[in-house]
Amino acid sequence: LLRSTMGIIVAKAEEKHILVEVVCPDEISADINLPLLEQAFVNLLDNAVKYSNPDSRVRIRTVCSDTVISISFQDTGIGIAKEHLPRLFERFYRVDKSRSRKQGGTGLGLAIVKHIAAAHNGYITVSSEIGKGSVFTIHLPIA
């Protein structure tokens, strides 16, 4: 699934000279709706590439515990101010309307990711710091 997601976004990443690293053990598997989760991953990776500086790196990291699989999308981009974090997953919410118009998008991507995670009985978290980047993590229960 992660390879497929990278295949969809690789051209955008290469255009900006962004290295996409994937850290994921081969033995991780879960009962998922493949097309839905692929859409969530594409949305997160696309945002990571879109808001990262050229010649930087995006890291996708998968960690598995006894009960949860966590898939993180970490960029070293512009970051998001703390006051915006609670509203990021609302439909049509945009941190900076002028930047969103320039970058494209509808303001629905993160809301869709939230609903896809919920459809898998999971959830999404975010941490971010202005000028240092963001980490979006989908947490999915192991069936």
mmCIF file of N, CA and C in Angstrom:
data_model
loop_
_atom_site.group_PDB
_atom_site.id
_atom_site.type_symbol
_atom_site.label_atom_id
_atom_site.label_comp_id
_atom_site.label_asym_id
_atom_site.label_seq_id
_atom_site.Cartn_x
_atom_site.Cartn_y
_atom_site.Cartn_z
ATOM 1 N N LEU A 1 0.822 -1.195 0.000
ATOM 2 C CA LEU A 1 0.000 0.000 0.000
ATOM 3 C C LEU A 1 0.869 1.263 0.000
ATOM 4 N N LEU A 2 1.919 1.267 0.800
ATOM 5 C CA LEU A 2 2.798 2.447 0.830
ATOM 6 C C LEU A 2 3.536 2.625 -0.496
ATOM 7 N N ARG A 3 3.951 1.527 -1.116
ATOM 8 C CA ARG A 3 4.618 1.628 -2.432
ATOM 9 C C ARG A 3 3.658 2.204 -3.472
ATOM 10 N N SER A 4 2.415 1.740 -3.433
ATOM 11 C CA SER A 4 1.398 2.238 -4.356
ATOM 12 C C SER A 4 1.176 3.733 -4.150
ATOM 13 N N THR A 5 1.090 4.151 -2.894
ATOM 14 C CA THR A 5 0.914 5.564 -2.565
ATOM 15 C C THR A 5 2.083 6.390 -3.093
ATOM 16 N N MET A 6 3.286 5.900 -2.893
ATOM 17 C CA MET A 6 4.466 6.623 -3.382
ATOM 18 C C MET A 6 4.439 6.748 -4.896
ATOM 19 N N GLY A 7 3.989 5.687 -5.581
ATOM 20 C CA GLY A 7 3.924 5.720 -7.036
ATOM 21 C C GLY A 7 3.032 6.827 -7.561
ATOM 22 N N ILE A 8 1.988 7.131 -6.802
ATOM 23 C CA ILE A 8 1.046 8.170 -7.216
ATOM 24 C C ILE A 8 1.643 9.566 -7.034
ATOM 25 N N ILE A 9 2.472 9.750 -6.021
ATOM 26 C CA ILE A 9 2.987 11.081 -5.658
ATOM 27 C C ILE A 9 4.429 11.306 -6.103
ATOM 28 N N VAL A 10 5.113 10.271 -6.558
ATOM 29 C CA VAL A 10 6.554 10.366 -6.825
ATOM 30 C C VAL A 10 6.919 11.493 -7.795
ATOM 31 N N ALA A 11 6.119 11.727 -8.808
ATOM 32 C CA ALA A 11 6.452 12.775 -9.779
ATOM 33 C C ALA A 11 6.478 14.152 -9.117
ATOM 34 N N LYS A 12 5.513 14.424 -8.237
ATOM 35 C CA LYS A 12 5.489 15.709 -7.525
ATOM 36 C C LYS A 12 6.709 15.848 -6.626
ATOM 37 N N ALA A 13 7.061 14.763 -5.958
ATOM 38 C CA ALA A 13 8.229 14.797 -5.068
ATOM 39 C C ALA A 13 9.503 15.030 -5.876
ATOM 40 N N GLU A 14 9.655 14.327 -6.979
ATOM 41 C CA GLU A 14 10.859 14.477 -7.805
ATOM 42 C C GLU A 14 10.960 15.881 -8.377
ATOM 43 N N GLU A 15 9.831 16.461 -8.727
ATOM 44 C CA GLU A 15 9.801 17.811 -9.280
ATOM 45 C C GLU A 15 10.412 18.820 -8.296
ATOM 46 N N LYS A 16 10.189 18.593 -7.003
ATOM 47 C CA LYS A 16 10.714 19.485 -5.966
ATOM 48 C C LYS A 16 12.001 18.940 -5.337
ATOM 49 N N HIS A 17 12.532 17.852 -5.879
ATOM 50 C CA HIS A 17 13.742 17.208 -5.347
ATOM 51 C C HIS A 17 13.563 16.824 -3.880
ATOM 52 N N ILE A 18 12.407 16.234 -3.588
ATOM 53 C CA ILE A 18 12.106 15.786 -2.234
ATOM 54 C C ILE A 18 12.292 14.277 -2.175
ATOM 55 N N LEU A 19 13.102 13.843 -1.244
ATOM 56 C CA LEU A 19 13.328 12.420 -1.026
ATOM 57 C C LEU A 19 12.216 11.887 -0.132
ATOM 58 N N VAL A 20 11.550 10.818 -0.569
ATOM 59 C CA VAL A 20 10.527 10.175 0.244
ATOM 60 C C VAL A 20 11.109 8.871 0.771
ATOM 61 N N GLU A 21 11.256 8.793 2.095
ATOM 62 C CA GLU A 21 11.790 7.597 2.743
ATOM 63 C C GLU A 21 10.646 6.827 3.379
ATOM 64 N N VAL A 22 10.705 5.501 3.254
ATOM 65 C CA VAL A 22 9.698 4.647 3.874
ATOM 66 C C VAL A 22 10.395 3.700 4.835
ATOM 67 N N VAL A 23 9.947 3.726 6.082
ATOM 68 C CA VAL A 23 10.446 2.810 7.097
ATOM 69 C C VAL A 23 9.252 1.958 7.530
ATOM 70 N N CYS A 24 9.218 0.725 7.041
ATOM 71 C CA CYS A 24 8.070 -0.138 7.301
ATOM 72 C C CYS A 24 8.503 -1.597 7.257
ATOM 73 N N PRO A 25 8.368 -2.302 8.375
ATOM 74 C CA PRO A 25 8.689 -3.731 8.362
ATOM 75 C C PRO A 25 7.783 -4.478 7.381
ATOM 76 N N ASP A 26 8.327 -5.450 6.666
ATOM 77 C CA ASP A 26 7.558 -6.203 5.673
ATOM 78 C C ASP A 26 6.431 -7.016 6.285
ATOM 79 N N GLU A 27 6.598 -7.456 7.529
ATOM 80 C CA GLU A 27 5.632 -8.376 8.112
ATOM 81 C C GLU A 27 4.365 -7.708 8.645
ATOM 82 N N ILE A 28 4.244 -6.389 8.558
ATOM 83 C CA ILE A 28 3.048 -5.719 9.059
ATOM 84 C C ILE A 28 1.899 -5.927 8.082
ATOM 85 N N SER A 29 0.767 -6.346 8.625
ATOM 86 C CA SER A 29 -0.437 -6.484 7.817
ATOM 87 C C SER A 29 -1.647 -6.168 8.686
ATOM 88 N N ALA A 30 -2.735 -5.796 8.048
ATOM 89 C CA ALA A 30 -3.949 -5.449 8.781
ATOM 90 C C ALA A 30 -5.154 -5.679 7.879
ATOM 91 N N ASP A 31 -6.312 -5.794 8.489
ATOM 92 C CA ASP A 31 -7.569 -5.931 7.772
ATOM 93 C C ASP A 31 -8.062 -4.525 7.442
ATOM 94 N N ILE A 32 -7.903 -4.113 6.180
ATOM 95 C CA ILE A 32 -8.207 -2.731 5.788
ATOM 96 C C ILE A 32 -9.050 -2.702 4.525
ATOM 97 N N ASN A 33 -9.664 -1.568 4.295
ATOM 98 C CA ASN A 33 -10.295 -1.280 3.018
ATOM 99 C C ASN A 33 -9.215 -0.598 2.180
ATOM 100 N N LEU A 34 -8.620 -1.341 1.283
ATOM 101 C CA LEU A 34 -7.448 -0.874 0.539
ATOM 102 C C LEU A 34 -7.676 0.448 -0.202
ATOM 103 N N PRO A 35 -8.741 0.578 -1.016
ATOM 104 C CA PRO A 35 -8.902 1.857 -1.734
ATOM 105 C C PRO A 35 -9.090 3.048 -0.797
ATOM 106 N N LEU A 36 -9.818 2.853 0.299
ATOM 107 C CA LEU A 36 -10.019 3.964 1.235
ATOM 108 C C LEU A 36 -8.714 4.381 1.902
ATOM 109 N N LEU A 37 -7.983 3.412 2.410
ATOM 110 C CA LEU A 37 -6.737 3.743 3.104
ATOM 111 C C LEU A 37 -5.704 4.310 2.132
ATOM 112 N N GLU A 38 -5.705 3.817 0.909
ATOM 113 C CA GLU A 38 -4.797 4.394 -0.090
ATOM 114 C C GLU A 38 -5.126 5.872 -0.303
ATOM 115 N N GLN A 39 -6.407 6.224 -0.346
ATOM 116 C CA GLN A 39 -6.795 7.627 -0.509
ATOM 117 C C GLN A 39 -6.298 8.471 0.654
ATOM 118 N N ALA A 40 -6.423 7.948 1.878
ATOM 119 C CA ALA A 40 -5.930 8.675 3.054
ATOM 120 C C ALA A 40 -4.419 8.886 2.955
ATOM 121 N N PHE A 41 -3.689 7.837 2.594
ATOM 122 C CA PHE A 41 -2.235 7.940 2.484
ATOM 123 C C PHE A 41 -1.834 8.918 1.387
ATOM 124 N N VAL A 42 -2.531 8.878 0.253
ATOM 125 C CA VAL A 42 -2.233 9.805 -0.848
ATOM 126 C C VAL A 42 -2.459 11.240 -0.382
ATOM 127 N N ASN A 43 -3.564 11.489 0.318
ATOM 128 C CA ASN A 43 -3.833 12.849 0.816
ATOM 129 C C ASN A 43 -2.720 13.328 1.741
ATOM 130 N N LEU A 44 -2.283 12.472 2.655
ATOM 131 C CA LEU A 44 -1.243 12.873 3.610
ATOM 132 C C LEU A 44 0.107 13.067 2.937
ATOM 133 N N LEU A 45 0.484 12.158 2.037
ATOM 134 C CA LEU A 45 1.764 12.290 1.347
ATOM 135 C C LEU A 45 1.749 13.488 0.399
ATOM 136 N N ASP A 46 0.647 13.706 -0.275
ATOM 137 C CA ASP A 46 0.533 14.862 -1.168
ATOM 138 C C ASP A 46 0.707 16.160 -0.382
ATOM 139 N N ASN A 47 0.067 16.268 0.779
ATOM 140 C CA ASN A 47 0.231 17.461 1.620
ATOM 141 C C ASN A 47 1.675 17.612 2.084
ATOM 142 N N ALA A 48 2.287 16.505 2.488
ATOM 143 C CA ALA A 48 3.675 16.567 2.966
ATOM 144 C C ALA A 48 4.595 17.106 1.877
ATOM 145 N N VAL A 49 4.397 16.637 0.654
ATOM 146 C CA VAL A 49 5.222 17.104 -0.463
ATOM 147 C C VAL A 49 4.870 18.547 -0.814
ATOM 148 N N LYS A 50 3.595 18.846 -0.860
ATOM 149 C CA LYS A 50 3.127 20.186 -1.247
ATOM 150 C C LYS A 50 3.670 21.272 -0.325
ATOM 151 N N TYR A 51 3.696 20.996 0.988
ATOM 152 C CA TYR A 51 4.087 22.023 1.944
ATOM 153 C C TYR A 51 5.536 21.913 2.410
ATOM 154 N N SER A 52 6.303 21.035 1.785
ATOM 155 C CA SER A 52 7.731 20.925 2.092
ATOM 156 C C SER A 52 8.543 21.812 1.160
ATOM 157 N N ASN A 53 9.685 22.217 1.646
ATOM 158 C CA ASN A 53 10.598 22.999 0.829
ATOM 159 C C ASN A 53 11.288 22.100 -0.184
ATOM 160 N N PRO A 54 11.680 22.667 -1.336
ATOM 161 C CA PRO A 54 12.464 21.880 -2.292
ATOM 162 C C PRO A 54 13.744 21.361 -1.626
ATOM 163 N N ASP A 55 14.252 20.256 -2.141
ATOM 164 C CA ASP A 55 15.496 19.643 -1.659
ATOM 165 C C ASP A 55 15.401 19.232 -0.183
ATOM 166 N N SER A 56 14.252 18.720 0.203
ATOM 167 C CA SER A 56 14.076 18.267 1.584
ATOM 168 C C SER A 56 13.683 16.789 1.602
ATOM 169 N N ARG A 57 13.130 16.355 2.726
ATOM 170 C CA ARG A 57 12.816 14.937 2.889
ATOM 171 C C ARG A 57 11.447 14.781 3.551
ATOM 172 N N VAL A 58 10.720 13.757 3.121
ATOM 173 C CA VAL A 58 9.480 13.335 3.757
ATOM 174 C C VAL A 58 9.704 11.889 4.186
ATOM 175 N N ARG A 59 9.302 11.588 5.424
ATOM 176 C CA ARG A 59 9.492 10.225 5.926
ATOM 177 C C ARG A 59 8.136 9.619 6.284
ATOM 178 N N ILE A 60 7.910 8.411 5.781
ATOM 179 C CA ILE A 60 6.737 7.614 6.154
ATOM 180 C C ILE A 60 7.257 6.497 7.046
ATOM 181 N N ARG A 61 6.691 6.408 8.244
ATOM 182 C CA ARG A 61 7.182 5.428 9.213
ATOM 183 C C ARG A 61 6.013 4.647 9.785
ATOM 184 N N THR A 62 6.141 3.337 9.789
ATOM 185 C CA THR A 62 5.108 2.473 10.340
ATOM 186 C C THR A 62 5.642 1.783 11.583
ATOM 187 N N VAL A 63 4.866 1.866 12.654
ATOM 188 C CA VAL A 63 5.220 1.237 13.921
ATOM 189 C C VAL A 63 4.038 0.382 14.347
ATOM 190 N N CYS A 64 4.334 -0.807 14.833
ATOM 191 C CA CYS A 64 3.291 -1.733 15.230
ATOM 192 C C CYS A 64 3.477 -2.121 16.695
ATOM 193 N N SER A 65 2.400 -1.980 17.485
ATOM 194 C CA SER A 65 2.415 -2.470 18.862
ATOM 195 C C SER A 65 1.504 -3.700 18.912
ATOM 196 N N ASP A 66 1.193 -4.160 20.091
ATOM 197 C CA ASP A 66 0.302 -5.314 20.219
ATOM 198 C C ASP A 66 -1.123 -5.009 19.783
ATOM 199 N N THR A 67 -1.518 -3.745 19.851
ATOM 200 C CA THR A 67 -2.908 -3.392 19.583
ATOM 201 C C THR A 67 -3.127 -2.382 18.461
ATOM 202 N N VAL A 68 -2.066 -1.666 18.054
ATOM 203 C CA VAL A 68 -2.234 -0.565 17.102
ATOM 204 C C VAL A 68 -1.095 -0.541 16.077
ATOM 205 N N ILE A 69 -1.476 -0.228 14.838
ATOM 206 C CA ILE A 69 -0.504 0.095 13.795
ATOM 207 C C ILE A 69 -0.564 1.609 13.611
ATOM 208 N N SER A 70 0.573 2.272 13.686
ATOM 209 C CA SER A 70 0.646 3.722 13.507
ATOM 210 C C SER A 70 1.483 4.024 12.275
ATOM 211 N N ILE A 71 0.898 4.788 11.356
ATOM 212 C CA ILE A 71 1.585 5.162 10.122
ATOM 213 C C ILE A 71 1.743 6.678 10.130
ATOM 214 N N SER A 72 3.001 7.157 10.203
ATOM 215 C CA SER A 72 3.298 8.586 10.307
ATOM 216 C C SER A 72 3.829 9.129 8.994
ATOM 217 N N PHE A 73 3.401 10.331 8.669
ATOM 218 C CA PHE A 73 3.878 11.069 7.499
ATOM 219 C C PHE A 73 4.517 12.339 8.038
ATOM 220 N N GLN A 74 5.854 12.387 7.979
ATOM 221 C CA GLN A 74 6.603 13.494 8.573
ATOM 222 C C GLN A 74 7.276 14.312 7.486
ATOM 223 N N ASP A 75 7.066 15.614 7.539
ATOM 224 C CA ASP A 75 7.748 16.502 6.605
ATOM 225 C C ASP A 75 8.600 17.498 7.374
ATOM 226 N N THR A 76 9.461 18.183 6.662
ATOM 227 C CA THR A 76 10.292 19.224 7.250
ATOM 228 C C THR A 76 9.918 20.565 6.627
ATOM 229 N N GLY A 77 8.615 20.733 6.416
ATOM 230 C CA GLY A 77 8.111 21.905 5.719
ATOM 231 C C GLY A 77 7.852 23.090 6.601
ATOM 232 N N ILE A 78 6.840 23.851 6.218
ATOM 233 C CA ILE A 78 6.579 25.144 6.833
ATOM 234 C C ILE A 78 5.959 25.043 8.223
ATOM 235 N N GLY A 79 5.315 23.935 8.517
ATOM 236 C CA GLY A 79 4.694 23.761 9.823
ATOM 237 C C GLY A 79 3.363 24.480 9.938
ATOM 238 N N ILE A 80 2.660 24.210 11.041
ATOM 239 C CA ILE A 80 1.324 24.761 11.280
ATOM 240 C C ILE A 80 1.298 25.320 12.694
ATOM 241 N N ALA A 81 0.790 26.526 12.835
ATOM 242 C CA ALA A 81 0.698 27.155 14.156
ATOM 243 C C ALA A 81 -0.255 26.363 15.061
ATOM 244 N N LYS A 82 0.070 26.312 16.334
ATOM 245 C CA LYS A 82 -0.688 25.520 17.315
ATOM 246 C C LYS A 82 -2.173 25.868 17.349
ATOM 247 N N GLU A 83 -2.507 27.124 17.151
ATOM 248 C CA GLU A 83 -3.916 27.507 17.235
ATOM 249 C C GLU A 83 -4.774 26.896 16.124
ATOM 250 N N HIS A 84 -4.146 26.448 15.042
ATOM 251 C CA HIS A 84 -4.890 25.840 13.933
ATOM 252 C C HIS A 84 -5.062 24.329 14.093
ATOM 253 N N LEU A 85 -4.237 23.699 14.905
ATOM 254 C CA LEU A 85 -4.250 22.236 15.001
ATOM 255 C C LEU A 85 -5.610 21.649 15.370
ATOM 256 N N PRO A 86 -6.355 22.211 16.325
ATOM 257 C CA PRO A 86 -7.634 21.603 16.687
ATOM 258 C C PRO A 86 -8.675 21.590 15.554
ATOM 259 N N ARG A 87 -8.538 22.491 14.590
ATOM 260 C CA ARG A 87 -9.542 22.602 13.520
ATOM 261 C C ARG A 87 -9.093 21.999 12.191
ATOM 262 N N LEU A 88 -7.894 21.475 12.126
ATOM 263 C CA LEU A 88 -7.340 20.994 10.850
ATOM 264 C C LEU A 88 -8.197 19.962 10.139
ATOM 265 N N PHE A 89 -8.905 19.135 10.893
ATOM 266 C CA PHE A 89 -9.641 18.027 10.292
ATOM 267 C C PHE A 89 -11.101 18.376 10.004
ATOM 268 N N GLU A 90 -11.456 19.651 10.151
ATOM 269 C CA GLU A 90 -12.802 20.107 9.802
ATOM 270 C C GLU A 90 -12.909 20.286 8.292
ATOM 271 N N ARG A 91 -14.080 19.975 7.758
ATOM 272 C CA ARG A 91 -14.295 20.190 6.326
ATOM 273 C C ARG A 91 -14.138 21.664 5.970
ATOM 274 N N PHE A 92 -13.437 21.928 4.885
ATOM 275 C CA PHE A 92 -13.228 23.250 4.308
ATOM 276 C C PHE A 92 -12.360 24.186 5.148
ATOM 277 N N TYR A 93 -11.791 23.695 6.256
ATOM 278 C CA TYR A 93 -10.929 24.557 7.058
ATOM 279 C C TYR A 93 -9.578 24.700 6.373
ATOM 280 N N ARG A 94 -9.118 25.922 6.263
ATOM 281 C CA ARG A 94 -7.803 26.197 5.673
ATOM 282 C C ARG A 94 -7.033 27.109 6.607
ATOM 283 N N VAL A 95 -5.785 26.760 6.815
ATOM 284 C CA VAL A 95 -4.932 27.565 7.696
ATOM 285 C C VAL A 95 -4.709 28.934 7.091
ATOM 286 N N ASP A 96 -4.410 28.968 5.805
ATOM 287 C CA ASP A 96 -4.096 30.214 5.103
ATOM 288 C C ASP A 96 -4.797 30.169 3.761
ATOM 289 N N LYS A 97 -5.893 30.899 3.630
ATOM 290 C CA LYS A 97 -6.692 30.838 2.409
ATOM 291 C C LYS A 97 -5.902 31.247 1.164
ATOM 292 N N SER A 98 -5.036 32.247 1.281
ATOM 293 C CA SER A 98 -4.266 32.678 0.107
ATOM 294 C C SER A 98 -3.271 31.601 -0.307
ATOM 295 N N ARG A 99 -2.627 30.957 0.659
ATOM 296 C CA ARG A 99 -1.685 29.887 0.340
ATOM 297 C C ARG A 99 -2.422 28.698 -0.262
ATOM 298 N N SER A 100 -3.615 28.391 0.250
ATOM 299 C CA SER A 100 -4.385 27.267 -0.254
ATOM 300 C C SER A 100 -4.792 27.491 -1.701
ATOM 301 N N ARG A 101 -5.175 28.723 -2.033
ATOM 302 C CA ARG A 101 -5.525 29.010 -3.423
ATOM 303 C C ARG A 101 -4.326 28.796 -4.335
ATOM 304 N N LYS A 102 -3.159 29.251 -3.892
ATOM 305 C CA LYS A 102 -1.946 29.113 -4.696
ATOM 306 C C LYS A 102 -1.543 27.644 -4.835
ATOM 307 N N GLN A 103 -1.650 26.878 -3.746
ATOM 308 C CA GLN A 103 -1.233 25.467 -3.743
ATOM 309 C C GLN A 103 -2.302 24.559 -4.341
ATOM 310 N N GLY A 104 -3.543 25.015 -4.396
ATOM 311 C CA GLY A 104 -4.644 24.174 -4.850
ATOM 312 C C GLY A 104 -5.269 23.450 -3.677
ATOM 313 N N GLY A 105 -6.328 22.725 -3.944
ATOM 314 C CA GLY A 105 -6.993 21.963 -2.900
ATOM 315 C C GLY A 105 -8.339 22.554 -2.534
ATOM 316 N N THR A 106 -9.135 21.718 -1.857
ATOM 317 C CA THR A 106 -10.508 22.101 -1.534
ATOM 318 C C THR A 106 -10.731 22.318 -0.049
ATOM 319 N N GLY A 107 -9.783 21.964 0.777
ATOM 320 C CA GLY A 107 -9.995 22.014 2.213
ATOM 321 C C GLY A 107 -10.696 20.775 2.740
ATOM 322 N N LEU A 108 -10.758 19.731 1.922
ATOM 323 C CA LEU A 108 -11.435 18.493 2.325
ATOM 324 C C LEU A 108 -10.480 17.349 2.629
ATOM 325 N N GLY A 109 -9.236 17.432 2.194
ATOM 326 C CA GLY A 109 -8.298 16.311 2.290
ATOM 327 C C GLY A 109 -8.138 15.736 3.685
ATOM 328 N N LEU A 110 -7.894 16.587 4.676
ATOM 329 C CA LEU A 110 -7.680 16.087 6.034
ATOM 330 C C LEU A 110 -8.976 15.615 6.672
ATOM 331 N N ALA A 111 -10.104 16.223 6.318
ATOM 332 C CA ALA A 111 -11.401 15.738 6.811
ATOM 333 C C ALA A 111 -11.665 14.332 6.268
ATOM 334 N N ILE A 112 -11.323 14.108 5.021
ATOM 335 C CA ILE A 112 -11.478 12.777 4.419
ATOM 336 C C ILE A 112 -10.594 11.774 5.140
ATOM 337 N N VAL A 113 -9.351 12.151 5.419
ATOM 338 C CA VAL A 113 -8.435 11.253 6.141
ATOM 339 C C VAL A 113 -9.015 10.891 7.504
ATOM 340 N N LYS A 114 -9.544 11.876 8.212
ATOM 341 C CA LYS A 114 -10.143 11.625 9.527
ATOM 342 C C LYS A 114 -11.272 10.607 9.429
ATOM 343 N N HIS A 115 -12.131 10.753 8.433
ATOM 344 C CA HIS A 115 -13.262 9.842 8.273
ATOM 345 C C HIS A 115 -12.818 8.446 7.843
ATOM 346 N N ILE A 116 -11.782 8.356 7.038
ATOM 347 C CA ILE A 116 -11.256 7.051 6.634
ATOM 348 C C ILE A 116 -10.656 6.337 7.838
ATOM 349 N N ALA A 117 -9.918 7.065 8.668
ATOM 350 C CA ALA A 117 -9.368 6.460 9.884
ATOM 351 C C ALA A 117 -10.502 5.968 10.781
ATOM 352 N N ALA A 118 -11.536 6.789 10.948
ATOM 353 C CA ALA A 118 -12.679 6.410 11.785
ATOM 354 C C ALA A 118 -13.398 5.192 11.217
ATOM 355 N N ALA A 119 -13.493 5.086 9.901
ATOM 356 C CA ALA A 119 -14.132 3.929 9.265
ATOM 357 C C ALA A 119 -13.376 2.635 9.556
ATOM 358 N N HIS A 120 -12.106 2.764 9.908
ATOM 359 C CA HIS A 120 -11.272 1.616 10.291
ATOM 360 C C HIS A 120 -11.189 1.479 11.817
ATOM 361 N N ASN A 121 -12.074 2.180 12.542
ATOM 362 C CA ASN A 121 -12.057 2.214 14.008
ATOM 363 C C ASN A 121 -10.750 2.786 14.553
ATOM 364 N N GLY A 122 -10.159 3.693 13.781
ATOM 365 C CA GLY A 122 -8.908 4.331 14.180
ATOM 366 C C GLY A 122 -9.092 5.831 14.308
ATOM 367 N N TYR A 123 -7.974 6.526 14.340
ATOM 368 C CA TYR A 123 -8.000 7.982 14.489
ATOM 369 C C TYR A 123 -6.697 8.555 13.933
ATOM 370 N N ILE A 124 -6.666 9.873 13.794
ATOM 371 C CA ILE A 124 -5.470 10.554 13.293
ATOM 372 C C ILE A 124 -5.031 11.610 14.303
ATOM 373 N N THR A 125 -3.719 11.777 14.425
ATOM 374 C CA THR A 125 -3.156 12.819 15.273
ATOM 375 C C THR A 125 -2.207 13.676 14.440
ATOM 376 N N VAL A 126 -1.918 14.865 14.966
ATOM 377 C CA VAL A 126 -0.975 15.756 14.291
ATOM 378 C C VAL A 126 -0.132 16.470 15.337
ATOM 379 N N SER A 127 1.126 16.651 15.006
ATOM 380 C CA SER A 127 1.994 17.538 15.777
ATOM 381 C C SER A 127 2.741 18.381 14.752
ATOM 382 N N SER A 128 3.003 19.627 15.105
ATOM 383 C CA SER A 128 3.631 20.515 14.141
ATOM 384 C C SER A 128 4.326 21.665 14.852
ATOM 385 N N GLU A 129 5.335 22.194 14.181
ATOM 386 C CA GLU A 129 6.043 23.356 14.681
ATOM 387 C C GLU A 129 6.388 24.250 13.494
ATOM 388 N N ILE A 130 6.059 25.518 13.623
ATOM 389 C CA ILE A 130 6.329 26.479 12.553
ATOM 390 C C ILE A 130 7.803 26.419 12.168
ATOM 391 N N GLY A 131 8.053 26.315 10.864
ATOM 392 C CA GLY A 131 9.414 26.313 10.347
ATOM 393 C C GLY A 131 10.145 24.991 10.476
ATOM 394 N N LYS A 132 9.541 24.002 11.141
ATOM 395 C CA LYS A 132 10.222 22.715 11.322
ATOM 396 C C LYS A 132 9.459 21.541 10.735
ATOM 397 N N GLY A 133 8.176 21.731 10.431
ATOM 398 C CA GLY A 133 7.424 20.673 9.786
ATOM 399 C C GLY A 133 6.318 20.092 10.635
ATOM 400 N N SER A 134 5.700 19.058 10.091
ATOM 401 C CA SER A 134 4.530 18.422 10.699
ATOM 402 C C SER A 134 4.639 16.913 10.639
ATOM 403 N N VAL A 135 3.930 16.268 11.572
ATOM 404 C CA VAL A 135 3.815 14.818 11.570
ATOM 405 C C VAL A 135 2.338 14.475 11.719
ATOM 406 N N PHE A 136 1.776 13.821 10.710
ATOM 407 C CA PHE A 136 0.416 13.322 10.756
ATOM 408 C C PHE A 136 0.502 11.815 10.906
ATOM 409 N N THR A 137 -0.225 11.270 11.887
ATOM 410 C CA THR A 137 -0.153 9.836 12.163
ATOM 411 C C THR A 137 -1.541 9.233 12.201
ATOM 412 N N ILE A 138 -1.742 8.215 11.390
ATOM 413 C CA ILE A 138 -2.975 7.421 11.424
ATOM 414 C C ILE A 138 -2.727 6.249 12.348
ATOM 415 N N HIS A 139 -3.632 6.040 13.305
ATOM 416 C CA HIS A 139 -3.544 4.938 14.259
ATOM 417 C C HIS A 139 -4.696 3.980 13.972
ATOM 418 N N LEU A 140 -4.366 2.730 13.640
ATOM 419 C CA LEU A 140 -5.380 1.738 13.311
ATOM 420 C C LEU A 140 -5.290 0.561 14.258
ATOM 421 N N PRO A 141 -6.427 0.124 14.808
ATOM 422 C CA PRO A 141 -6.385 -1.029 15.701
ATOM 423 C C PRO A 141 -6.063 -2.293 14.917
ATOM 424 N N ILE A 142 -5.349 -3.193 15.574
ATOM 425 C CA ILE A 142 -5.076 -4.483 14.960
ATOM 426 C C ILE A 142 -6.280 -5.369 15.243
ATOM 427 N N ALA A 143 -6.882 -5.881 14.188
ATOM 428 C CA ALA A 143 -8.114 -6.682 14.329
ATOM 429 C C ALA A 143 -7.860 -7.979 15.086
#
